[in-house]
Amino acid sequence: QKEIEKMPTRKIMQLIFDLKFSTAKKVTEVSGRGVGLDVVKTKIAELNGAVSFDTVEGKGTKFILELPLTMAIIQCFLVNVDKEKYAIPLANVVRTVKVDADNIKSIEGYETFILDEEDIPLMRLTRMFGLPEKNNQGNNQSYTVVIVEKSGDKAGLVVDKIMGKQELIIKPLDKSLKNTKGFSGCTILGDGSVALILDLNTLLV
């Protein structure tokens, strides 16, 4: 208490980022041991960022997160293909559809299907990325397809499962992978798994 009385207000406020700080009145086996703001501060520092806050008693508190400009956050459509996860920039997603196998036609070695009287090229990511392909024989089979567009060109990406929209932090690829066609970066998801971000500029050519 004597130390706190001598501390400036700003320094007292910073105590909430201390590893040992807890709002629990009494530490037990089930309280006062949770993940605190010290983890937030540490993780942001690892990204070369900073966290600060302003507070007014009785009114509220505003937290400010500062991250380097080299880091981009984009909205993506997260999908599953085989056991892999891929992120499609939401700005390029038009819609999702189910396409029956008997509606897919092969023209000069390329698969297409008709959607709203428009001929759409079909792209199987399993074949493009060398993933195991499921045996989808039969006219009753249907595919989940994400319709994407870039500079007026449309295509349908065949996926196994749509996981939904997410805001993701783009991380650059390793130098050895920068020239790999089809990917603009990667991201780490909430469960710790890695998802590659599709680069439609190189896929839709």
JSON list of C-alpha atoms in Angstrom, two decimals:
[
{"chain": "A", "resi": 1, "resn": "GLN", "atom": "CA", "xyz": [0.00, 0.00, 0.00]},
{"chain": "A", "resi": 2, "resn": "LYS", "atom": "CA", "xyz": [2.86, 2.40, 0.83]},
{"chain": "A", "resi": 3, "resn": "GLU", "atom": "CA", "xyz": [4.44, 1.73, -2.58]},
{"chain": "A", "resi": 4, "resn": "ILE", "atom": "CA", "xyz": [1.15, 2.44, -4.38]},
{"chain": "A", "resi": 5, "resn": "GLU", "atom": "CA", "xyz": [0.71, 5.74, -2.56]},
{"chain": "A", "resi": 6, "resn": "LYS", "atom": "CA", "xyz": [4.02, 6.90, -4.02]},
{"chain": "A", "resi": 7, "resn": "MET", "atom": "CA", "xyz": [3.27, 5.68, -7.58]},
{"chain": "A", "resi": 8, "resn": "PRO", "atom": "CA", "xyz": [2.01, 8.03, -10.32]},
{"chain": "A", "resi": 9, "resn": "THR", "atom": "CA", "xyz": [-1.51, 7.19, -11.61]},
{"chain": "A", "resi": 10, "resn": "ARG", "atom": "CA", "xyz": [-0.23, 5.97, -14.98]},
{"chain": "A", "resi": 11, "resn": "LYS", "atom": "CA", "xyz": [2.10, 3.45, -13.33]},
{"chain": "A", "resi": 12, "resn": "ILE", "atom": "CA", "xyz": [-0.67, 2.19, -11.07]},
{"chain": "A", "resi": 13, "resn": "MET", "atom": "CA", "xyz": [-2.86, 1.62, -14.12]},
{"chain": "A", "resi": 14, "resn": "GLN", "atom": "CA", "xyz": [-0.12, -0.47, -15.73]},
{"chain": "A", "resi": 15, "resn": "LEU", "atom": "CA", "xyz": [-0.33, -2.97, -12.86]},
{"chain": "A", "resi": 16, "resn": "ILE", "atom": "CA", "xyz": [-3.17, -4.77, -14.68]},
{"chain": "A", "resi": 17, "resn": "PHE", "atom": "CA", "xyz": [-0.55, -6.02, -17.17]},
{"chain": "A", "resi": 18, "resn": "ASP", "atom": "CA", "xyz": [1.54, -7.57, -14.41]},
{"chain": "A", "resi": 19, "resn": "LEU", "atom": "CA", "xyz": [1.87, -11.36, -14.52]},
{"chain": "A", "resi": 20, "resn": "LYS", "atom": "CA", "xyz": [0.69, -11.71, -10.91]},
{"chain": "A", "resi": 21, "resn": "PHE", "atom": "CA", "xyz": [-2.25, -9.31, -11.16]},
{"chain": "A", "resi": 22, "resn": "SER", "atom": "CA", "xyz": [-5.72, -10.67, -10.36]},
{"chain": "A", "resi": 23, "resn": "THR", "atom": "CA", "xyz": [-9.09, -9.12, -9.52]},
{"chain": "A", "resi": 24, "resn": "ALA", "atom": "CA", "xyz": [-9.97, -12.10, -7.32]},
{"chain": "A", "resi": 25, "resn": "LYS", "atom": "CA", "xyz": [-10.15, -11.17, -3.64]},
{"chain": "A", "resi": 26, "resn": "LYS", "atom": "CA", "xyz": [-8.80, -14.58, -2.74]},
{"chain": "A", "resi": 27, "resn": "VAL", "atom": "CA", "xyz": [-6.66, -16.90, -4.85]},
{"chain": "A", "resi": 28, "resn": "THR", "atom": "CA", "xyz": [-7.88, -20.52, -4.85]},
{"chain": "A", "resi": 29, "resn": "GLU", "atom": "CA", "xyz": [-7.42, -23.51, -7.14]},
{"chain": "A", "resi": 30, "resn": "VAL", "atom": "CA", "xyz": [-10.22, -22.29, -9.41]},
{"chain": "A", "resi": 31, "resn": "SER", "atom": "CA", "xyz": [-10.03, -18.49, -9.20]},
{"chain": "A", "resi": 32, "resn": "GLY", "atom": "CA", "xyz": [-7.32, -15.93, -9.65]},
{"chain": "A", "resi": 33, "resn": "ARG", "atom": "CA", "xyz": [-5.35, -18.19, -11.98]},
{"chain": "A", "resi": 34, "resn": "GLY", "atom": "CA", "xyz": [-6.84, -17.35, -15.37]},
{"chain": "A", "resi": 35, "resn": "VAL", "atom": "CA", "xyz": [-5.12, -15.89, -18.43]},
{"chain": "A", "resi": 36, "resn": "GLY", "atom": "CA", "xyz": [-4.74, -12.17, -17.84]},
{"chain": "A", "resi": 37, "resn": "LEU", "atom": "CA", "xyz": [-3.76, -9.04, -19.72]},
{"chain": "A", "resi": 38, "resn": "ASP", "atom": "CA", "xyz": [-0.10, -9.93, -19.31]},
{"chain": "A", "resi": 39, "resn": "VAL", "atom": "CA", "xyz": [-0.59, -12.52, -22.09]},
{"chain": "A", "resi": 40, "resn": "VAL", "atom": "CA", "xyz": [-2.23, -9.89, -24.32]},
{"chain": "A", "resi": 41, "resn": "LYS", "atom": "CA", "xyz": [0.68, -7.51, -23.81]},
{"chain": "A", "resi": 42, "resn": "THR", "atom": "CA", "xyz": [3.27, -10.24, -24.42]},
{"chain": "A", "resi": 43, "resn": "LYS", "atom": "CA", "xyz": [1.68, -11.48, -27.64]},
{"chain": "A", "resi": 44, "resn": "ILE", "atom": "CA", "xyz": [1.28, -7.97, -29.06]},
{"chain": "A", "resi": 45, "resn": "ALA", "atom": "CA", "xyz": [4.89, -7.20, -28.16]},
{"chain": "A", "resi": 46, "resn": "GLU", "atom": "CA", "xyz": [5.94, -10.30, -30.12]},
{"chain": "A", "resi": 47, "resn": "LEU", "atom": "CA", "xyz": [4.27, -8.69, -33.16]},
{"chain": "A", "resi": 48, "resn": "ASN", "atom": "CA", "xyz": [6.26, -5.49, -32.55]},
{"chain": "A", "resi": 49, "resn": "GLY", "atom": "CA", "xyz": [3.10, -3.76, -31.40]},
{"chain": "A", "resi": 50, "resn": "ALA", "atom": "CA", "xyz": [1.90, -2.07, -28.22]},
{"chain": "A", "resi": 51, "resn": "VAL", "atom": "CA", "xyz": [-1.19, -2.00, -26.01]},
{"chain": "A", "resi": 52, "resn": "SER", "atom": "CA", "xyz": [-2.36, 0.91, -23.88]},
{"chain": "A", "resi": 53, "resn": "PHE", "atom": "CA", "xyz": [-5.62, 2.15, -22.37]},
{"chain": "A", "resi": 54, "resn": "ASP", "atom": "CA", "xyz": [-7.44, 5.17, -21.04]},
{"chain": "A", "resi": 55, "resn": "THR", "atom": "CA", "xyz": [-9.97, 4.94, -18.25]},
{"chain": "A", "resi": 56, "resn": "VAL", "atom": "CA", "xyz": [-12.38, 7.28, -16.50]},
{"chain": "A", "resi": 57, "resn": "GLU", "atom": "CA", "xyz": [-13.87, 6.06, -13.23]},
{"chain": "A", "resi": 58, "resn": "GLY", "atom": "CA", "xyz": [-17.60, 5.53, -13.52]},
{"chain": "A", "resi": 59, "resn": "LYS", "atom": "CA", "xyz": [-17.63, 5.99, -17.31]},
{"chain": "A", "resi": 60, "resn": "GLY", "atom": "CA", "xyz": [-15.54, 3.28, -18.92]},
{"chain": "A", "resi": 61, "resn": "THR", "atom": "CA", "xyz": [-12.24, 2.15, -20.33]},
{"chain": "A", "resi": 62, "resn": "LYS", "atom": "CA", "xyz": [-10.81, 2.27, -23.85]},
{"chain": "A", "resi": 63, "resn": "PHE", "atom": "CA", "xyz": [-8.05, -0.14, -24.89]},
{"chain": "A", "resi": 64, "resn": "ILE", "atom": "CA", "xyz": [-5.76, 0.83, -27.78]},
{"chain": "A", "resi": 65, "resn": "LEU", "atom": "CA", "xyz": [-3.90, -1.82, -29.77]},
{"chain": "A", "resi": 66, "resn": "GLU", "atom": "CA", "xyz": [-1.12, -0.64, -32.06]},
{"chain": "A", "resi": 67, "resn": "LEU", "atom": "CA", "xyz": [0.20, -3.04, -34.71]},
{"chain": "A", "resi": 68, "resn": "PRO", "atom": "CA", "xyz": [2.83, -2.47, -37.41]},
{"chain": "A", "resi": 69, "resn": "LEU", "atom": "CA", "xyz": [1.64, -1.34, -40.84]},
{"chain": "A", "resi": 70, "resn": "THR", "atom": "CA", "xyz": [3.28, -4.36, -42.45]},
{"chain": "A", "resi": 71, "resn": "MET", "atom": "CA", "xyz": [0.52, -6.51, -40.96]},
{"chain": "A", "resi": 72, "resn": "ALA", "atom": "CA", "xyz": [-2.79, -6.64, -42.82]},
{"chain": "A", "resi": 73, "resn": "ILE", "atom": "CA", "xyz": [-6.14, -7.83, -41.52]},
{"chain": "A", "resi": 74, "resn": "ILE", "atom": "CA", "xyz": [-8.63, -8.96, -44.16]},
{"chain": "A", "resi": 75, "resn": "GLN", "atom": "CA", "xyz": [-12.03, -10.61, -44.18]},
{"chain": "A", "resi": 76, "resn": "CYS", "atom": "CA", "xyz": [-11.86, -14.10, -45.62]},
{"chain": "A", "resi": 77, "resn": "PHE", "atom": "CA", "xyz": [-14.06, -17.05, -46.48]},
{"chain": "A", "resi": 78, "resn": "LEU", "atom": "CA", "xyz": [-12.56, -20.06, -44.69]},
{"chain": "A", "resi": 79, "resn": "VAL", "atom": "CA", "xyz": [-12.95, -23.45, -46.43]},
{"chain": "A", "resi": 80, "resn": "ASN", "atom": "CA", "xyz": [-11.83, -27.06, -46.01]},
{"chain": "A", "resi": 81, "resn": "VAL", "atom": "CA", "xyz": [-10.31, -29.08, -48.84]},
{"chain": "A", "resi": 82, "resn": "ASP", "atom": "CA", "xyz": [-9.37, -32.61, -47.81]},
{"chain": "A", "resi": 83, "resn": "LYS", "atom": "CA", "xyz": [-7.61, -32.05, -44.45]},
{"chain": "A", "resi": 84, "resn": "GLU", "atom": "CA", "xyz": [-6.31, -28.59, -45.38]},
{"chain": "A", "resi": 85, "resn": "LYS", "atom": "CA", "xyz": [-7.79, -25.18, -44.61]},
{"chain": "A", "resi": 86, "resn": "TYR", "atom": "CA", "xyz": [-7.71, -22.31, -47.10]},
{"chain": "A", "resi": 87, "resn": "ALA", "atom": "CA", "xyz": [-8.79, -18.68, -46.86]},
{"chain": "A", "resi": 88, "resn": "ILE", "atom": "CA", "xyz": [-10.42, -16.92, -49.81]},
{"chain": "A", "resi": 89, "resn": "PRO", "atom": "CA", "xyz": [-10.47, -13.08, -49.66]},
{"chain": "A", "resi": 90, "resn": "LEU", "atom": "CA", "xyz": [-14.11, -12.15, -49.10]},
{"chain": "A", "resi": 91, "resn": "ALA", "atom": "CA", "xyz": [-13.85, -9.28, -51.62]},
{"chain": "A", "resi": 92, "resn": "ASN", "atom": "CA", "xyz": [-13.52, -11.91, -54.37]},
{"chain": "A", "resi": 93, "resn": "VAL", "atom": "CA", "xyz": [-16.37, -14.17, -53.22]},
{"chain": "A", "resi": 94, "resn": "VAL", "atom": "CA", "xyz": [-19.61, -13.82, -55.19]},
{"chain": "A", "resi": 95, "resn": "ARG", "atom": "CA", "xyz": [-21.74, -16.64, -53.78]},
{"chain": "A", "resi": 96, "resn": "THR", "atom": "CA", "xyz": [-21.76, -20.34, -52.90]},
{"chain": "A", "resi": 97, "resn": "VAL", "atom": "CA", "xyz": [-23.73, -22.97, -54.82]},
{"chain": "A", "resi": 98, "resn": "LYS", "atom": "CA", "xyz": [-24.30, -26.71, -55.04]},
{"chain": "A", "resi": 99, "resn": "VAL", "atom": "CA", "xyz": [-23.42, -28.13, -58.46]},
{"chain": "A", "resi": 100, "resn": "ASP", "atom": "CA", "xyz": [-24.69, -31.56, -59.55]},
{"chain": "A", "resi": 101, "resn": "ALA", "atom": "CA", "xyz": [-22.13, -33.84, -61.15]},
{"chain": "A", "resi": 102, "resn": "ASP", "atom": "CA", "xyz": [-24.28, -34.35, -64.26]},
{"chain": "A", "resi": 103, "resn": "ASN", "atom": "CA", "xyz": [-24.31, -30.57, -64.86]},
{"chain": "A", "resi": 104, "resn": "ILE", "atom": "CA", "xyz": [-20.52, -30.46, -65.20]},
{"chain": "A", "resi": 105, "resn": "LYS", "atom": "CA", "xyz": [-19.25, -30.57, -68.79]},
{"chain": "A", "resi": 106, "resn": "SER", "atom": "CA", "xyz": [-15.72, -31.04, -70.10]},
{"chain": "A", "resi": 107, "resn": "ILE", "atom": "CA", "xyz": [-14.63, -28.72, -72.93]},
{"chain": "A", "resi": 108, "resn": "GLU", "atom": "CA", "xyz": [-11.13, -29.22, -74.36]},
{"chain": "A", "resi": 109, "resn": "GLY", "atom": "CA", "xyz": [-9.94, -30.72, -71.09]},
{"chain": "A", "resi": 110, "resn": "TYR", "atom": "CA", "xyz": [-11.47, -28.00, -68.89]},
{"chain": "A", "resi": 111, "resn": "GLU", "atom": "CA", "xyz": [-14.52, -28.51, -66.67]},
{"chain": "A", "resi": 112, "resn": "THR", "atom": "CA", "xyz": [-17.35, -25.97, -66.77]},
{"chain": "A", "resi": 113, "resn": "PHE", "atom": "CA", "xyz": [-20.94, -25.63, -65.60]},
{"chain": "A", "resi": 114, "resn": "ILE", "atom": "CA", "xyz": [-23.81, -23.27, -66.35]},
{"chain": "A", "resi": 115, "resn": "LEU", "atom": "CA", "xyz": [-24.93, -20.81, -63.67]},
{"chain": "A", "resi": 116, "resn": "ASP", "atom": "CA", "xyz": [-27.57, -18.18, -64.45]},
{"chain": "A", "resi": 117, "resn": "GLU", "atom": "CA", "xyz": [-27.00, -18.79, -68.18]},
{"chain": "A", "resi": 118, "resn": "GLU", "atom": "CA", "xyz": [-23.27, -18.11, -67.74]},
{"chain": "A", "resi": 119, "resn": "ASP", "atom": "CA", "xyz": [-20.48, -20.58, -68.47]},
{"chain": "A", "resi": 120, "resn": "ILE", "atom": "CA", "xyz": [-18.35, -20.90, -65.30]},
{"chain": "A", "resi": 121, "resn": "PRO", "atom": "CA", "xyz": [-14.95, -22.68, -65.28]},
{"chain": "A", "resi": 122, "resn": "LEU", "atom": "CA", "xyz": [-14.67, -25.26, -62.50]},
{"chain": "A", "resi": 123, "resn": "MET", "atom": "CA", "xyz": [-11.43, -25.46, -60.52]},
{"chain": "A", "resi": 124, "resn": "ARG", "atom": "CA", "xyz": [-10.73, -28.45, -58.28]},
{"chain": "A", "resi": 125, "resn": "LEU", "atom": "CA", "xyz": [-8.28, -27.34, -55.59]},
{"chain": "A", "resi": 126, "resn": "THR", "atom": "CA", "xyz": [-7.44, -30.97, -54.83]},
{"chain": "A", "resi": 127, "resn": "ARG", "atom": "CA", "xyz": [-5.91, -31.34, -58.29]},
{"chain": "A", "resi": 128, "resn": "MET", "atom": "CA", "xyz": [-4.24, -27.93, -58.26]},
{"chain": "A", "resi": 129, "resn": "PHE", "atom": "CA", "xyz": [-2.54, -28.52, -54.91]},
{"chain": "A", "resi": 130, "resn": "GLY", "atom": "CA", "xyz": [-1.89, -32.26, -55.22]},
{"chain": "A", "resi": 131, "resn": "LEU", "atom": "CA", "xyz": [-4.35, -33.35, -52.53]},
{"chain": "A", "resi": 132, "resn": "PRO", "atom": "CA", "xyz": [-6.16, -36.73, -52.40]},
{"chain": "A", "resi": 133, "resn": "GLU", "atom": "CA", "xyz": [-9.32, -36.61, -54.47]},
{"chain": "A", "resi": 134, "resn": "LYS", "atom": "CA", "xyz": [-12.52, -38.25, -53.30]},
{"chain": "A", "resi": 135, "resn": "ASN", "atom": "CA", "xyz": [-14.32, -40.70, -55.51]},
{"chain": "A", "resi": 136, "resn": "ASN", "atom": "CA", "xyz": [-17.40, -38.73, -56.50]},
{"chain": "A", "resi": 137, "resn": "GLN", "atom": "CA", "xyz": [-18.79, -40.94, -59.22]},
{"chain": "A", "resi": 138, "resn": "GLY", "atom": "CA", "xyz": [-22.49, -40.95, -60.02]},
{"chain": "A", "resi": 139, "resn": "ASN", "atom": "CA", "xyz": [-25.11, -38.52, -61.26]},
{"chain": "A", "resi": 140, "resn": "ASN", "atom": "CA", "xyz": [-26.53, -37.98, -57.78]},
{"chain": "A", "resi": 141, "resn": "GLN", "atom": "CA", "xyz": [-23.27, -36.49, -56.51]},
{"chain": "A", "resi": 142, "resn": "SER", "atom": "CA", "xyz": [-23.19, -32.75, -55.87]},
{"chain": "A", "resi": 143, "resn": "TYR", "atom": "CA", "xyz": [-20.27, -30.44, -55.12]},
{"chain": "A", "resi": 144, "resn": "THR", "atom": "CA", "xyz": [-19.95, -27.43, -52.85]},
{"chain": "A", "resi": 145, "resn": "VAL", "atom": "CA", "xyz": [-18.62, -24.61, -55.03]},
{"chain": "A", "resi": 146, "resn": "VAL", "atom": "CA", "xyz": [-17.48, -21.11, -54.09]},
{"chain": "A", "resi": 147, "resn": "ILE", "atom": "CA", "xyz": [-17.98, -18.67, -56.98]},
{"chain": "A", "resi": 148, "resn": "VAL", "atom": "CA", "xyz": [-15.13, -16.14, -57.07]},
{"chain": "A", "resi": 149, "resn": "GLU", "atom": "CA", "xyz": [-14.46, -13.19, -59.35]},
{"chain": "A", "resi": 150, "resn": "LYS", "atom": "CA", "xyz": [-11.39, -11.19, -60.28]},
{"chain": "A", "resi": 151, "resn": "SER", "atom": "CA", "xyz": [-11.38, -8.37, -62.83]},
{"chain": "A", "resi": 152, "resn": "GLY", "atom": "CA", "xyz": [-14.66, -9.63, -64.29]},
{"chain": "A", "resi": 153, "resn": "ASP", "atom": "CA", "xyz": [-13.46, -13.25, -64.63]},
{"chain": "A", "resi": 154, "resn": "LYS", "atom": "CA", "xyz": [-15.43, -15.83, -62.65]},
{"chain": "A", "resi": 155, "resn": "ALA", "atom": "CA", "xyz": [-14.59, -19.35, -61.57]},
{"chain": "A", "resi": 156, "resn": "GLY", "atom": "CA", "xyz": [-16.02, -22.00, -59.27]},
{"chain": "A", "resi": 157, "resn": "LEU", "atom": "CA", "xyz": [-13.73, -23.44, -56.60]},
{"chain": "A", "resi": 158, "resn": "VAL", "atom": "CA", "xyz": [-14.70, -26.94, -55.46]},
{"chain": "A", "resi": 159, "resn": "VAL", "atom": "CA", "xyz": [-14.37, -27.30, -51.67]},
{"chain": "A", "resi": 160, "resn": "ASP", "atom": "CA", "xyz": [-15.31, -29.97, -49.16]},
{"chain": "A", "resi": 161, "resn": "LYS", "atom": "CA", "xyz": [-16.73, -27.68, -46.48]},
{"chain": "A", "resi": 162, "resn": "ILE", "atom": "CA", "xyz": [-17.43, -23.99, -45.91]},
{"chain": "A", "resi": 163, "resn": "MET", "atom": "CA", "xyz": [-16.34, -22.90, -42.44]},
{"chain": "A", "resi": 164, "resn": "GLY", "atom": "CA", "xyz": [-17.63, -19.32, -42.66]},
{"chain": "A", "resi": 165, "resn": "LYS", "atom": "CA", "xyz": [-16.33, -15.75, -42.62]},
{"chain": "A", "resi": 166, "resn": "GLN", "atom": "CA", "xyz": [-13.41, -14.66, -40.45]},
{"chain": "A", "resi": 167, "resn": "GLU", "atom": "CA", "xyz": [-11.14, -11.66, -40.02]},
{"chain": "A", "resi": 168, "resn": "LEU", "atom": "CA", "xyz": [-7.61, -12.94, -40.43]},
{"chain": "A", "resi": 169, "resn": "ILE", "atom": "CA", "xyz": [-4.14, -11.52, -39.97]},
{"chain": "A", "resi": 170, "resn": "ILE", "atom": "CA", "xyz": [-2.00, -12.10, -43.05]},
{"chain": "A", "resi": 171, "resn": "LYS", "atom": "CA", "xyz": [1.49, -13.36, -42.41]},
{"chain": "A", "resi": 172, "resn": "PRO", "atom": "CA", "xyz": [4.03, -13.39, -45.26]},
{"chain": "A", "resi": 173, "resn": "LEU", "atom": "CA", "xyz": [5.18, -16.69, -46.67]},
{"chain": "A", "resi": 174, "resn": "ASP", "atom": "CA", "xyz": [8.69, -17.92, -46.04]},
{"chain": "A", "resi": 175, "resn": "LYS", "atom": "CA", "xyz": [11.21, -16.70, -48.63]},
{"chain": "A", "resi": 176, "resn": "SER", "atom": "CA", "xyz": [11.45, -20.20, -50.08]},
{"chain": "A", "resi": 177, "resn": "LEU", "atom": "CA", "xyz": [7.69, -20.17, -50.82]},
{"chain": "A", "resi": 178, "resn": "LYS", "atom": "CA", "xyz": [7.23, -16.60, -52.08]},
{"chain": "A", "resi": 179, "resn": "ASN", "atom": "CA", "xyz": [7.29, -17.70, -55.72]},
{"chain": "A", "resi": 180, "resn": "THR", "atom": "CA", "xyz": [4.71, -20.45, -55.15]},
{"chain": "A", "resi": 181, "resn": "LYS", "atom": "CA", "xyz": [1.73, -19.88, -57.43]},
{"chain": "A", "resi": 182, "resn": "GLY", "atom": "CA", "xyz": [-1.70, -19.59, -55.86]},
{"chain": "A", "resi": 183, "resn": "PHE", "atom": "CA", "xyz": [-0.89, -18.23, -52.38]},
{"chain": "A", "resi": 184, "resn": "SER", "atom": "CA", "xyz": [-0.51, -14.66, -51.13]},
{"chain": "A", "resi": 185, "resn": "GLY", "atom": "CA", "xyz": [0.28, -15.50, -47.50]},
{"chain": "A", "resi": 186, "resn": "CYS", "atom": "CA", "xyz": [-0.84, -17.55, -44.55]},
{"chain": "A", "resi": 187, "resn": "THR", "atom": "CA", "xyz": [-2.60, -17.10, -41.24]},
{"chain": "A", "resi": 188, "resn": "ILE", "atom": "CA", "xyz": [-2.75, -18.83, -37.87]},
{"chain": "A", "resi": 189, "resn": "LEU", "atom": "CA", "xyz": [-6.30, -19.70, -36.81]},
{"chain": "A", "resi": 190, "resn": "GLY", "atom": "CA", "xyz": [-7.70, -19.68, -33.30]},
{"chain": "A", "resi": 191, "resn": "ASP", "atom": "CA", "xyz": [-7.08, -23.42, -32.83]},
{"chain": "A", "resi": 192, "resn": "GLY", "atom": "CA", "xyz": [-3.41, -23.00, -33.74]},
{"chain": "A", "resi": 193, "resn": "SER", "atom": "CA", "xyz": [-3.70, -24.52, -37.22]},
{"chain": "A", "resi": 194, "resn": "VAL", "atom": "CA", "xyz": [-2.34, -22.77, -40.31]},
{"chain": "A", "resi": 195, "resn": "ALA", "atom": "CA", "xyz": [-4.45, -21.75, -43.31]},
{"chain": "A", "resi": 196, "resn": "LEU", "atom": "CA", "xyz": [-2.99, -20.64, -46.64]},
{"chain": "A", "resi": 197, "resn": "ILE", "atom": "CA", "xyz": [-4.56, -17.55, -48.22]},
{"chain": "A", "resi": 198, "resn": "LEU", "atom": "CA", "xyz": [-5.44, -18.05, -51.88]},
{"chain": "A", "resi": 199, "resn": "ASP", "atom": "CA", "xyz": [-4.08, -15.55, -54.40]},
{"chain": "A", "resi": 200, "resn": "LEU", "atom": "CA", "xyz": [-6.76, -15.23, -57.08]},
{"chain": "A", "resi": 201, "resn": "ASN", "atom": "CA", "xyz": [-4.51, -13.01, -59.17]},
{"chain": "A", "resi": 202, "resn": "THR", "atom": "CA", "xyz": [-2.40, -16.06, -60.01]},
{"chain": "A", "resi": 203, "resn": "LEU", "atom": "CA", "xyz": [-5.16, -18.69, -59.84]},
{"chain": "A", "resi": 204, "resn": "LEU", "atom": "CA", "xyz": [-7.56, -16.99, -62.27]},
{"chain": "A", "resi": 205, "resn": "VAL", "atom": "CA", "xyz": [-5.33, -16.59, -65.32]}
]
